[in-house]
Short mmCIF file of C-alpha atoms and ligand atoms in Angstrom, two decimals:
data_model
loop_
_atom_site.label_atom_id
_atom_site.label_comp_id
_atom_site.label_asym_id
_atom_site.label_seq_id
_atom_site.Cartn_x
_atom_site.Cartn_y
_atom_site.Cartn_z
CA UNK A 219 17.62 33.07 65.93
CA UNK A 220 14.61 32.80 67.90
CA UNK A 221 13.76 35.85 70.26
CA UNK A 222 14.41 33.66 73.20
CA UNK A 223 17.86 32.47 71.80
CA UNK A 224 18.65 36.11 70.99
CA UNK A 225 17.37 36.78 74.73
CA UNK A 226 20.17 34.18 76.03
CA UNK A 227 22.35 35.38 74.11
CA UNK A 228 22.22 38.96 75.35
CA UNK A 229 21.73 38.11 78.97
CA UNK A 230 23.74 35.38 79.92
CA UNK A 231 27.11 37.57 79.66
CA UNK A 232 25.45 39.46 82.62
CA UNK A 233 24.26 36.60 84.65
CA UNK A 234 26.85 33.76 83.87
CA UNK A 235 24.92 30.39 84.88
CA UNK A 236 22.38 31.72 86.51
CA UNK A 237 19.87 31.16 83.67
CA UNK A 238 18.19 27.95 82.31
CA UNK A 239 16.26 26.39 80.02
CA UNK A 240 16.57 22.97 82.09
CA UNK A 241 12.77 21.46 81.98
CA UNK A 242 12.56 20.50 85.55
CA UNK A 243 13.50 24.17 86.32
CA UNK A 244 10.93 25.45 83.78
CA UNK A 245 8.13 23.21 84.96
CA UNK A 246 8.94 24.60 88.60
CA UNK A 247 8.43 27.69 87.28
CA UNK A 248 5.40 27.42 85.66
CA UNK A 249 3.00 27.34 89.02
CA UNK A 250 2.53 28.11 92.67
CA UNK A 251 0.48 26.10 94.51
CA UNK A 252 -2.72 24.91 94.41
CA UNK A 253 -4.70 25.85 91.21
CA UNK A 254 -2.34 24.89 88.02
CA UNK A 255 -3.07 25.34 84.56
CA UNK A 256 -5.03 22.44 82.58
CA UNK A 257 -2.38 23.43 79.75
CA UNK A 258 0.91 21.52 80.79
CA UNK A 259 2.34 23.75 77.72
CA UNK A 260 2.13 26.92 79.78
CA UNK A 261 5.55 27.36 80.94
CA UNK A 262 8.08 29.71 80.47
CA UNK A 263 10.72 28.90 77.86
CA UNK A 264 13.84 30.02 80.20
CA UNK A 265 14.31 31.01 83.88
CA UNK A 266 16.71 33.80 84.80
CA UNK A 267 17.93 34.17 88.49
CA UNK A 268 18.62 38.17 88.96
CA UNK A 269 20.26 39.57 92.00
CA UNK A 270 20.04 43.41 91.42
CA UNK A 271 17.33 45.94 90.57
CA UNK A 272 20.34 46.93 87.26
CA UNK A 273 19.87 43.23 86.48
CA UNK A 274 16.32 43.05 86.75
CA UNK A 275 16.33 46.49 84.58
CA UNK A 276 18.53 45.00 81.96
CA UNK A 277 16.50 41.65 81.61
CA UNK A 278 13.47 43.44 81.09
CA UNK A 279 14.87 46.20 78.73
CA UNK A 280 16.11 42.85 76.56
CA UNK A 281 12.12 41.27 76.90
CA UNK A 282 10.74 44.56 75.73
CA UNK A 283 13.18 45.01 72.87
CA UNK A 284 12.35 41.40 71.73
CA UNK A 285 8.61 41.60 72.60
CA UNK A 286 8.93 38.56 75.19
CA UNK A 287 6.67 37.97 77.76
CA UNK A 288 8.35 37.99 81.50
CA UNK A 289 6.73 36.44 84.44
CA UNK A 290 7.93 37.57 88.20
CA UNK A 291 8.63 34.65 90.12
CA UNK A 292 9.40 35.03 94.11
CA UNK A 293 8.57 32.29 96.57
CA UNK A 294 6.24 30.29 93.95
CA UNK A 295 3.35 29.91 96.95
CA UNK A 296 0.71 31.78 95.10
CA UNK A 297 -2.48 30.17 94.89
CA UNK A 298 -4.62 31.43 92.18
CA UNK A 299 -2.12 30.22 88.76
CA UNK A 300 -0.56 33.55 88.76
CA UNK A 301 2.56 32.02 87.46
CA UNK A 302 1.15 30.55 84.65
CA UNK A 303 3.28 31.09 81.70
CA UNK A 304 0.08 31.64 79.37
CA UNK A 305 2.40 32.85 76.33
CA UNK A 306 5.87 31.06 77.45
CA UNK A 307 8.64 33.64 77.53
CA UNK A 308 10.87 34.46 80.29
CA UNK A 309 10.45 33.62 84.11
CA UNK A 310 12.36 36.08 86.17
CA UNK A 311 13.21 34.56 89.53
CA UNK A 312 13.81 37.18 92.56
CA UNK A 313 14.23 34.59 95.17
CA UNK A 314 17.91 35.42 95.11
CA UNK A 315 17.29 39.27 95.53
CA UNK A 316 17.23 38.66 99.39
CA UNK A 317 19.73 41.37 100.99
CA UNK A 318 18.01 43.48 103.44
CA UNK A 319 20.06 46.65 102.99
CA UNK A 320 18.77 48.97 105.45
CA UNK A 321 16.83 48.59 109.23
CA UNK A 322 15.64 51.98 110.78
CA UNK A 323 14.51 51.09 114.23
CA UNK A 324 13.75 54.77 115.15
CA UNK A 325 11.45 54.96 111.92
CA UNK A 326 10.09 51.47 112.45
CA UNK A 327 11.13 50.77 108.82
CA UNK A 328 13.50 48.78 107.03
CA UNK A 329 14.22 48.59 103.29
CA UNK A 330 15.03 44.65 101.65
CA UNK A 331 15.21 43.24 98.24
CA UNK A 332 12.01 41.68 96.84
CA UNK A 333 13.54 38.36 97.50
CA UNK A 334 13.54 38.22 101.42
CA UNK A 335 11.03 36.32 103.37
CA UNK A 336 9.34 37.28 106.36
CA UNK A 337 10.38 34.87 108.17
CA UNK A 338 14.22 35.85 107.15
CA UNK A 339 13.40 39.52 108.06
CA UNK A 340 11.59 38.50 111.22
CA UNK A 341 14.79 36.54 112.64
CA UNK A 342 16.75 39.81 111.78
CA UNK A 343 14.28 42.22 113.08
CA UNK A 344 14.12 40.24 116.78
CA UNK A 345 17.25 41.81 118.18
CA UNK A 346 15.94 45.02 117.58
CA UNK A 347 12.48 44.53 119.39
CA UNK A 348 10.67 44.90 116.01
CA UNK A 349 8.68 42.85 113.79
CA UNK A 350 7.40 42.76 110.34
CA UNK A 351 3.43 42.11 110.48
CA UNK A 352 1.93 40.20 107.44
CA UNK A 353 2.32 36.72 107.48
CA UNK A 354 1.11 34.60 104.72
CA UNK A 355 1.59 30.78 105.54
CA UNK A 356 4.00 29.79 102.99
CA UNK A 357 7.37 30.96 102.52
CA UNK A 358 6.39 33.75 100.53
CA UNK A 359 8.84 36.63 99.45
CA UNK A 360 7.95 40.33 100.32
CA UNK A 361 8.00 41.02 96.37
CA UNK A 362 5.49 38.51 95.90
CA UNK A 363 3.55 39.42 98.72
CA UNK A 364 3.39 42.84 97.15
CA UNK A 365 2.20 41.90 94.11
CA UNK A 366 -0.65 39.78 95.42
CA UNK A 367 -1.60 42.39 98.26
CA UNK A 368 -1.16 39.62 100.97
CA UNK A 369 -2.36 39.52 104.48
CA UNK A 370 -2.51 36.69 107.02
CA UNK A 371 -3.53 36.45 110.38
CA UNK A 372 -2.13 39.68 111.93
CA UNK A 373 -4.22 41.59 109.56
CA UNK A 374 -7.01 42.27 111.95
CA UNK A 375 -4.80 43.93 113.91
CA UNK A 376 -1.71 45.44 111.57
CA UNK A 377 -3.56 45.79 108.51
CA UNK A 378 -2.57 43.93 104.79
CA UNK A 379 0.85 44.33 102.50
CA UNK A 380 -1.12 47.77 101.43
CA UNK A 381 -0.99 49.62 104.82
CA UNK A 382 2.62 47.85 105.73
CA UNK A 383 4.41 49.11 102.75
CA UNK A 384 5.91 52.93 102.65
CA UNK A 385 7.49 52.69 99.06
CA UNK A 386 8.81 50.54 96.25
CA UNK A 387 11.39 50.57 93.79
CA UNK A 388 10.01 49.19 90.51
CA UNK A 389 11.08 48.14 86.91
CA UNK A 390 8.75 49.31 84.45
CA UNK A 391 7.71 47.60 81.42
CA UNK A 392 10.42 49.34 79.19
CA UNK A 393 13.17 48.64 81.86
CA UNK A 394 13.32 52.01 83.70
CA UNK A 395 13.49 51.98 87.41
CA UNK A 396 11.27 54.05 89.39
CA UNK A 397 10.87 55.02 93.24
CA UNK A 398 7.50 55.09 94.94
CA UNK A 399 6.46 56.39 98.23
CA UNK A 400 9.34 56.95 100.73
CA UNK A 401 10.45 56.49 104.12
CA UNK A 402 7.48 58.49 105.40
CA UNK A 403 4.23 57.70 107.16
CA UNK A 404 2.11 59.78 104.77
CA UNK A 405 2.59 61.50 101.55
CA UNK A 406 0.17 63.52 99.39
CA UNK A 407 2.14 63.85 96.28
CA UNK A 408 -0.16 62.79 93.56
CA UNK A 409 -1.24 59.29 92.08
CA UNK A 410 -0.52 56.58 94.77
CA UNK A 411 1.96 54.37 92.18
CA UNK A 412 2.81 52.38 95.35
CA UNK A 413 -0.59 51.35 96.21
CA UNK A 414 -1.03 50.74 91.91
CA UNK A 415 1.92 48.50 92.14
CA UNK A 416 0.71 46.62 95.28
CA UNK A 417 -1.89 43.62 94.10
CA UNK A 418 -0.87 44.13 90.33
CA UNK A 419 0.47 40.16 89.96
CA UNK A 420 3.39 41.51 87.92
CA UNK A 421 1.16 42.82 85.31
CA UNK A 422 2.33 46.63 85.78
CA UNK A 423 6.22 46.67 86.93
CA UNK A 424 8.76 44.40 88.80
CA UNK A 425 9.29 45.23 92.20
CA UNK A 426 12.89 44.73 93.25
CA UNK A 427 12.77 46.49 96.68
CA UNK A 428 10.46 47.55 99.28
CA UNK A 429 10.67 49.82 102.20
CA UNK A 430 8.51 47.98 104.50
CA UNK A 431 6.85 49.28 107.86
CA UNK A 432 7.84 47.73 111.05
CA UNK A 433 6.12 47.24 114.95
CA UNK A 434 7.64 46.90 118.08
CA UNK A 435 7.43 43.34 119.38
CA UNK A 436 4.59 43.19 121.85
CA UNK A 437 5.55 43.48 125.24
CA UNK A 438 3.03 40.46 126.23
CA UNK A 439 1.12 37.97 123.99
CA UNK A 440 -1.24 36.24 125.21
CA UNK A 441 -2.75 32.87 123.02
CA UNK A 442 -5.77 31.44 123.74
CA UNK A 443 -8.87 29.02 122.28
CA UNK A 444 -12.43 28.23 122.09
CA UNK A 445 -14.34 25.44 120.89
CA UNK A 446 -17.93 25.80 120.30
CA UNK A 447 -20.54 23.16 119.30
CA UNK A 448 -22.10 24.96 116.47
CA UNK A 449 -20.24 26.74 113.65
CA UNK A 450 -22.93 29.64 113.96
CA UNK A 451 -21.73 30.34 117.50
CA UNK A 452 -18.13 30.71 116.59
CA UNK A 453 -18.59 33.45 113.93
CA UNK A 454 -21.14 35.00 115.99
CA UNK A 455 -18.22 35.29 118.60
CA UNK A 456 -15.65 36.45 116.42
CA UNK A 457 -18.43 39.27 114.90
CA UNK A 458 -18.76 40.18 118.30
CA UNK A 459 -15.44 40.99 119.34
CA UNK A 460 -14.81 42.98 116.54
CA UNK A 461 -17.76 45.06 117.35
CA UNK A 462 -16.47 45.55 120.58
CA UNK A 463 -13.80 47.19 119.41
CA UNK A 464 -11.42 44.55 121.39
CA UNK A 465 -7.89 45.16 119.94
CA UNK A 466 -7.53 41.69 118.98
CA UNK A 467 -3.89 40.43 117.46
CA UNK A 468 -4.95 37.66 115.96
CA UNK A 469 -8.39 35.99 115.48
CA UNK A 470 -8.98 33.03 113.10
CA UNK A 471 -11.67 30.32 112.54
CA UNK A 472 -11.11 26.39 111.86
CA UNK A 473 -14.48 24.63 111.50
CA UNK A 474 -14.98 21.13 112.74
CA UNK A 475 -13.26 19.27 109.58
CA UNK A 476 -10.39 21.76 109.40
CA UNK A 477 -10.09 20.89 113.21
CA UNK A 478 -10.05 17.87 112.53
CA UNK A 479 -7.24 17.95 109.88
CA UNK A 480 -5.12 19.82 112.21
CA UNK A 481 -5.30 17.21 115.00
CA UNK A 482 -4.05 14.62 112.64
CA UNK A 483 -1.49 16.49 110.87
CA UNK A 484 -0.36 18.47 113.70
CA UNK A 485 -0.90 16.07 116.87
CA UNK A 486 -3.03 18.79 118.49
CA UNK A 487 -4.17 16.76 121.76
CA UNK A 488 -6.64 18.28 123.95
CA UNK A 489 -8.85 19.26 120.84
CA UNK A 490 -12.00 17.98 119.73
CA UNK A 491 -13.01 18.11 116.32
CA UNK A 492 -15.30 21.17 116.47
CA UNK A 493 -15.40 24.70 115.50
CA UNK A 494 -12.75 26.69 117.15
CA UNK A 495 -11.47 30.16 117.41
CA UNK A 496 -7.68 30.57 117.94
CA UNK A 497 -6.88 34.31 119.47
CA UNK A 498 -4.11 36.04 120.39
CA UNK A 499 -3.72 39.29 122.36
CA UNK A 500 -0.79 41.82 122.45
CA UNK A 501 -0.49 44.66 124.81
CA UNK A 502 0.94 45.34 128.19
CA UNK A 503 0.74 42.93 131.03
CA UNK A 504 -2.31 44.90 132.68
CA UNK A 505 -4.00 45.52 129.34
CA UNK A 506 -3.62 41.81 128.31
CA UNK A 507 -5.30 40.54 131.68
CA UNK A 508 -8.34 42.81 131.27
CA UNK A 509 -8.82 42.06 127.30
CA UNK A 510 -8.70 38.17 128.23
CA UNK A 511 -11.39 38.76 130.60
CA UNK A 512 -13.24 40.45 127.84
CA UNK A 513 -12.45 37.87 125.60
CA UNK A 514 -13.55 35.08 127.67
CA UNK A 515 -16.67 37.05 128.88
CA UNK A 516 -17.56 37.25 124.92
CA UNK A 517 -17.02 33.24 124.43
CA UNK A 518 -19.20 32.28 127.24
CA UNK A 519 -21.99 34.89 125.95
CA UNK A 520 -22.31 32.73 122.78
CA UNK A 521 -21.99 29.10 124.09
CA UNK A 522 -18.18 28.67 124.19
CA UNK A 523 -17.65 25.10 125.58
CA UNK A 524 -13.84 25.50 126.66
CA UNK A 525 -11.86 28.82 126.76
CA UNK A 526 -8.01 28.20 127.25
CA UNK A 527 -5.41 30.98 127.59
CA UNK A 528 -1.75 30.53 127.64
CA UNK A 529 1.36 32.92 127.59
CA UNK A 530 3.97 30.29 127.42
CA UNK A 531 5.48 30.82 124.13
CA UNK A 532 5.98 27.06 123.44
CA UNK A 533 2.04 26.43 123.74
CA UNK A 534 1.51 29.35 121.36
CA UNK A 535 4.22 28.73 118.70
CA UNK A 536 2.59 24.87 118.79
CA UNK A 537 -0.89 26.07 118.03
CA UNK A 538 0.20 28.79 115.55
CA UNK A 539 2.26 26.55 113.76
CA UNK A 540 -0.71 23.92 113.50
CA UNK A 541 -2.63 27.21 112.23
CA UNK A 542 -0.10 28.09 109.62
CA UNK A 543 -0.22 24.43 108.55
CA UNK A 544 -3.52 24.70 108.08
CA UNK A 545 -3.32 24.01 104.43
CA UNK A 546 -0.95 20.99 104.37
CA UNK A 547 -3.28 19.52 106.85
CA UNK A 548 -6.14 19.82 104.11
CA UNK A 549 -3.72 18.23 101.46
CA UNK A 550 -2.81 15.14 103.90
CA UNK A 551 -6.55 14.39 104.86
CA UNK A 552 -7.30 12.50 101.70
CA UNK A 553 -5.13 10.57 99.73
CA UNK A 554 -4.82 11.46 96.12
CA UNK A 555 -6.76 15.02 96.47
CA UNK A 556 -5.46 18.18 95.26
CA UNK A 557 -6.85 21.47 96.80
CA UNK A 558 -8.76 24.30 95.28
CA UNK A 559 -8.95 27.86 97.82
CA UNK A 560 -11.88 29.69 97.90
CA UNK A 561 -10.79 33.27 99.35
CA UNK A 562 -14.25 35.19 99.80
CA UNK A 563 -14.68 38.09 101.84
CA UNK A 564 -17.79 39.70 103.44
CA UNK A 565 -18.86 42.40 105.81
CA UNK A 566 -18.49 41.33 109.24
CA UNK A 567 -22.16 41.81 109.74
CA UNK A 568 -22.71 39.13 106.88
CA UNK A 569 -20.15 36.58 108.07
CA UNK A 570 -22.37 34.17 109.87
CA UNK A 571 -24.89 34.22 107.36
CA UNK A 572 -21.96 33.59 104.80
CA UNK A 573 -20.18 30.96 106.26
CA UNK A 574 -23.37 29.02 107.25
CA UNK A 575 -24.65 28.71 103.96
CA UNK A 576 -21.20 27.85 102.87
CA UNK A 577 -21.36 24.88 105.12
CA UNK A 578 -24.45 23.92 103.65
CA UNK A 579 -23.05 24.52 100.14
CA UNK A 580 -20.25 21.84 101.25
CA UNK A 581 -22.27 19.44 102.29
CA UNK A 582 -24.69 19.31 99.56
CA UNK A 583 -21.96 19.10 97.28
CA UNK A 584 -20.75 15.82 98.74
CA UNK A 585 -17.12 16.99 98.66
CA UNK A 586 -14.63 17.53 101.54
CA UNK A 587 -13.91 21.19 102.03
CA UNK A 588 -12.55 22.36 105.50
CA UNK A 589 -13.07 25.80 106.35
CA UNK A 590 -10.50 28.06 107.66
CA UNK A 591 -10.25 31.98 107.78
CA UNK A 592 -9.28 35.17 109.10
CA UNK A 593 -12.70 35.98 110.41
CA UNK A 594 -11.48 38.88 112.23
CA UNK A 595 -11.59 40.61 108.71
CA UNK A 596 -14.54 38.73 107.45
CA UNK A 597 -12.37 36.67 104.91
CA UNK A 598 -12.06 33.13 105.09
CA UNK A 599 -11.19 30.12 103.07
CA UNK A 600 -12.57 26.97 101.98
CA UNK A 601 -10.10 24.42 100.87
CA UNK A 602 -12.08 22.45 98.33
CA UNK A 603 -10.31 18.75 98.16
CA UNK A 604 -10.93 17.64 94.30
CA UNK A 605 -11.22 13.83 94.33
CA UNK A 606 -9.20 12.11 91.89
CA UNK A 607 -12.47 11.22 89.68
CA UNK A 608 -13.16 12.34 86.08
CA UNK A 609 -15.77 14.82 87.43
CA UNK A 610 -13.67 16.03 90.54
CA UNK A 611 -12.30 19.37 88.95
CA UNK A 612 -15.79 20.10 87.89
CA UNK A 613 -17.60 19.57 91.07
CA UNK A 614 -14.65 21.29 92.94
CA UNK A 615 -15.33 24.44 90.48
CA UNK A 616 -19.08 24.55 90.86
CA UNK A 617 -18.84 24.31 94.78
CA UNK A 618 -16.07 27.04 94.30
CA UNK A 619 -18.26 29.26 91.91
CA UNK A 620 -21.44 29.01 94.37
CA UNK A 621 -19.61 30.30 97.56
CA UNK A 622 -17.75 33.16 95.65
CA UNK A 623 -21.33 34.13 94.16
CA UNK A 624 -22.99 34.13 97.66
CA UNK A 625 -20.34 36.63 98.92
CA UNK A 626 -20.91 38.62 95.88
CA UNK A 627 -24.68 38.49 96.75
CA UNK A 628 -23.86 39.58 100.33
CA UNK A 629 -21.80 42.67 99.25
CA UNK A 630 -18.62 40.84 99.84
CA UNK A 631 -15.41 40.37 97.53
CA UNK A 632 -14.08 37.48 95.54
CA UNK A 633 -10.63 37.47 96.69
CA UNK A 634 -9.22 39.09 100.04
CA UNK A 635 -5.40 38.18 99.85
CA UNK A 636 -4.72 35.51 97.40
CA UNK A 637 -5.26 37.95 94.40
CA UNK A 638 -7.13 36.86 90.66
CA UNK A 639 -4.30 35.27 88.82
CA UNK A 640 -6.31 33.13 86.45
CA UNK A 641 -8.68 31.26 88.53
CA UNK A 642 -10.66 34.29 89.59
CA UNK A 643 -10.69 36.38 86.63
CA UNK A 644 -14.46 35.17 85.51
CA UNK A 645 -15.94 37.20 88.48
CA UNK A 646 -13.94 40.36 87.76
CA UNK A 647 -16.84 41.49 85.83
CA UNK A 648 -19.49 40.75 88.73
CA UNK A 649 -16.92 42.37 91.24
CA UNK A 650 -16.18 45.43 89.21
CA UNK A 651 -18.53 46.24 86.60
CA UNK A 652 -17.05 46.58 82.99
CA UNK A 653 -16.65 50.30 83.13
CA UNK A 654 -14.18 49.93 85.87
CA UNK A 655 -12.26 46.97 84.06
CA UNK A 656 -12.01 49.21 81.19
CA UNK A 657 -10.06 51.61 83.31
CA UNK A 658 -7.93 48.91 84.74
CA UNK A 659 -7.19 47.90 80.96
CA UNK A 660 -6.10 51.63 79.86
CA UNK A 661 -3.73 51.48 82.84
CA UNK A 662 -2.32 48.41 81.61
CA UNK A 663 -1.93 49.82 78.08
CA UNK A 664 -0.46 52.84 79.32
CA UNK A 665 2.22 51.25 81.10
CA UNK A 666 2.90 48.16 79.16
CA UNK A 667 2.01 48.63 75.97
CA UNK A 668 3.61 45.50 74.55
CA UNK A 669 1.88 43.57 76.77
CA UNK A 670 5.11 41.60 77.94
CA UNK A 671 4.64 41.67 81.93
CA UNK A 672 2.97 38.72 83.27
CA UNK A 673 0.34 38.61 80.01
CA UNK A 674 -3.21 36.95 80.37
CA UNK A 675 -3.26 37.53 84.26
CA UNK A 676 -5.58 39.07 86.51
CA UNK A 677 -7.55 41.05 83.77
CA UNK A 678 -10.51 39.52 81.96
CA UNK A 679 -11.50 41.06 78.59
CA UNK A 680 -12.91 44.04 78.56
CA UNK A 681 -16.44 44.08 76.98
CA UNK A 682 -16.63 46.74 74.29
CA UNK A 683 -19.73 49.39 75.16
C1 FAD B 152 0.44 27.08 102.88
C2 FAD B 152 -0.01 28.59 102.27
C3 FAD B 152 -0.88 29.44 103.09
C4 FAD B 152 -0.85 30.72 102.78
N1 FAD B 152 -1.46 31.56 103.35
C5 FAD B 152 -1.94 33.03 102.80
C6 FAD B 152 -2.41 33.81 103.67
O1 FAD B 152 -2.70 33.65 105.12
N2 FAD B 152 -2.37 35.18 103.27
C7 FAD B 152 -2.21 35.38 101.67
O2 FAD B 152 -2.23 36.79 101.48
N3 FAD B 152 -1.61 34.38 101.11
C8 FAD B 152 -1.56 33.17 101.48
N4 FAD B 152 -1.15 32.21 100.72
C9 FAD B 152 -0.58 32.67 99.33
C10 FAD B 152 0.89 33.08 98.86
O3 FAD B 152 1.83 32.60 99.81
C11 FAD B 152 1.06 34.43 98.66
O4 FAD B 152 -0.14 34.66 97.54
C12 FAD B 152 2.20 35.38 98.18
O5 FAD B 152 1.99 36.38 98.48
C13 FAD B 152 2.64 34.84 96.99
O6 FAD B 152 4.09 35.20 97.23
P1 FAD B 152 5.39 34.31 96.42
O7 FAD B 152 6.36 35.32 96.78
O8 FAD B 152 5.36 33.18 96.65
O9 FAD B 152 4.76 34.94 95.01
P2 FAD B 152 4.83 33.90 93.97
O10 FAD B 152 3.86 32.81 94.13
O11 FAD B 152 6.17 33.72 93.48
O12 FAD B 152 4.32 35.28 92.67
C14 FAD B 152 3.18 35.84 93.14
C15 FAD B 152 2.46 36.59 92.16
O13 FAD B 152 3.33 37.78 92.10
C16 FAD B 152 4.08 37.79 91.11
N5 FAD B 152 5.47 38.50 91.79
C17 FAD B 152 6.03 37.68 92.47
N6 FAD B 152 7.52 38.61 92.74
C18 FAD B 152 6.92 40.04 92.30
C19 FAD B 152 7.83 41.12 92.00
N7 FAD B 152 8.97 41.05 93.29
N8 FAD B 152 7.22 41.99 91.54
C20 FAD B 152 6.58 42.12 91.12
N9 FAD B 152 5.47 40.80 90.87
C21 FAD B 152 5.83 39.71 91.26
C22 FAD B 152 3.95 36.79 89.88
O14 FAD B 152 4.16 37.12 88.95
C23 FAD B 152 2.85 36.33 90.50
O15 FAD B 152 1.57 36.81 89.70
C24 FAD B 152 -0.54 31.35 101.33
C25 FAD B 152 -0.13 29.94 100.11
C26 FAD B 152 0.28 28.53 100.83
C27 FAD B 152 0.99 27.89 99.95
#
């Protein structure tokens, strides 16, 4: 019997028909969105759907005994090749772990299984006047969001997954179940294992439950937009808003090309294909009015063409749905093109230089690459549309690398929220230096000596001294 056959014989009695070697199921689990391995063979050999922490522990324990790779799978929306089964093995799908065992309104926290999506969670929390603030665009799971240290449009006000997770239940590489953190706002009790697992992309442990931090729904929400004739004016406005300390709820930039794509895809009537900022203010009615006045003043100072504000929930939903659909608008913008996303972050003070230079790079490349970004955090994406020509991939990659290098040169980071996966590994040395990479390898070896947890992901080879 092969190791895979032994694994199936051991696990099937536990999970029944929640195990599959079907080619379509395996192919679906071999990739996320965006970056895809050029190697079509990089697929899992088998897919298992778990429902409890104990099932996950039994599956990982079997993989440990058999030296089989195990790749956790949440919503499959990651963008950097994180689900590529570089060595085959077992795809462990956690999307059926979608129970919400505990909501604690008085503690502003809840405990959810790893397969819960933020949409599902927020639907349930609304009646308690609460919400979970991290909002990546896709139907991501909270387990996947922890594993990629995700954020989104709310991070400028409420933080990323790092700030919104209080504790975790995780299954380690040998099948042991551990709890990290807890239901408290702060803790000074040794190494921060919650922080270590967040952003580890399935390479250090499998997250099965999350103790999440919640926020009260804002008393008043005001949506606003402003269009600009130049990209620099739009970015300068965003920088001034952050530097003025305005407690903005959301602050997003769409350049002229991204606006054109969104106008077409989401029928945004009344907007022109110009650089545009989307804002949201969250406060009491009196504070919202005061903040909106300041916001308008800042946009006017930076030559804003048309500041519009609306408290109408329908109008807000329409605008933010268009923003959340920006990636799909890009995919629909040019027939037959695929997308490659950059995810650079720079210090707030370097944002105008960064985005202006990136725009120049895009123009020089001759490619179409809309810019969209969480500019309140200094984070932006270019969705490089890969032309369906033989040199399309290489041209897109050259542009991607140029923009990443610019971010590094400006003291920035190669990823703000999408993670490293396979696609960004080659920049890890430039980002961290070899000594820090060696420390990361030491952690990986200590926690996963058989290298079964998502092997080949996140860490580039260390260069021996
Ligand atoms: C349209 C669109 C918009 C997006 N917008 C944003 C955005 O604004 N901000 C942002 O941060 N991201 C964004 N993303 C990227 C993506 O949604 C995030 O990376 C998300 O966190 C991935 O979650 P997932 O459940 O889909 O994880 P998957 O894609 O299934 O997995 C991602 C990684 O996490 C690991 N993993 C999954 N579940 C677990 C678990 N339970 N335990 C341990 N490891 C696990 C996997 O092995 C893999 O390495 C966007 C993607 C799309 C398609």
